[in-house]
Tab-separated table of C-alpha atoms in Angstrom:
chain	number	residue	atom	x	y	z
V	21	UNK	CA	5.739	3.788	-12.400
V	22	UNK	CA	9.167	3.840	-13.785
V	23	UNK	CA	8.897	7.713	-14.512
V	24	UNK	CA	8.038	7.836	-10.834
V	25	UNK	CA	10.856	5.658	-9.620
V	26	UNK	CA	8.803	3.272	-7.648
V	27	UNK	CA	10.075	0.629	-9.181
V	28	UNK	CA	13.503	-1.456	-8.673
V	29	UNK	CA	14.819	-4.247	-9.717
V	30	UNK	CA	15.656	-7.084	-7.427
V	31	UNK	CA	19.242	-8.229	-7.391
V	32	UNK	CA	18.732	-11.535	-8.985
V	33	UNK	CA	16.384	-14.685	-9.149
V	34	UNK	CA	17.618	-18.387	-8.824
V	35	UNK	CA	15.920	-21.550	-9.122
V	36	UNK	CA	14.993	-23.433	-5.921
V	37	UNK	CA	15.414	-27.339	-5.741
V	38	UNK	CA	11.411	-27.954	-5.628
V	39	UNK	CA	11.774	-25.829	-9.289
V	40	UNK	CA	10.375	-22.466	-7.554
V	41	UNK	CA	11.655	-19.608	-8.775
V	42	UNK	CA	12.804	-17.370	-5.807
V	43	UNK	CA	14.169	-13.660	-5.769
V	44	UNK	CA	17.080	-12.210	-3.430
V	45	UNK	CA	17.636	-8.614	-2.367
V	46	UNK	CA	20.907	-7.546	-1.048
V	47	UNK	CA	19.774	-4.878	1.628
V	48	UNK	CA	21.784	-2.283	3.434
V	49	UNK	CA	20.991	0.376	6.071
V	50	UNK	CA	21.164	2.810	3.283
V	51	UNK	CA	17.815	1.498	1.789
V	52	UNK	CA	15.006	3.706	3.305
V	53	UNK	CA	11.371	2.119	2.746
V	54	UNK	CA	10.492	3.488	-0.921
V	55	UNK	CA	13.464	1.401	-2.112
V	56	UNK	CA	11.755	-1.560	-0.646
V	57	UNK	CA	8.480	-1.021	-1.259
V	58	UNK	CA	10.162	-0.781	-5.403
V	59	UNK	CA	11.496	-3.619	-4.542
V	60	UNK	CA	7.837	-5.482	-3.592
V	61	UNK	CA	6.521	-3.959	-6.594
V	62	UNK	CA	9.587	-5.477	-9.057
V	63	UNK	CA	8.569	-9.053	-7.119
V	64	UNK	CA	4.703	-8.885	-7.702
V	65	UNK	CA	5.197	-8.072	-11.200
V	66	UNK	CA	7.320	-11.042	-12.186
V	67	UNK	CA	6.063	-13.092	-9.874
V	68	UNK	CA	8.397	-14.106	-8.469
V	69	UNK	CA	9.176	-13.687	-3.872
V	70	UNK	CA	11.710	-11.769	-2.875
V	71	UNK	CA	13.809	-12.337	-0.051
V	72	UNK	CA	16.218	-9.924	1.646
V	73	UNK	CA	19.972	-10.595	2.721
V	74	UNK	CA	22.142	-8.015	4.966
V	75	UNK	CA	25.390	-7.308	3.608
């Protein structure tokens, strides 16, 4: 997977107030789908949902 460079990290994880761990994802229009779909794979194997922000 990594030697293949599907996956990428996600920009950071924070702690929600009901204690759920949640994931963020700075996005911009550069990112074509393969970075995302690295992205989905980085979430599923920590466990952790991702959720994407514009900048």
């Amino acid at each position: 997977m990594l030697k293949e460079q599907q996956l990428s990290a996600i920009d950071f994880t924070y702690v929600n107030m009901q204690g759920v761990e949640c994931g963020i994802e700075v996005a911009t229009n550069s990112y074509s789908d393969s970075d995302i779909a690295g992205k989905e794979i980085c979430s599923e194997i920590i466990n952790v949902p991702v959720s994407y922000v514009g900048a």
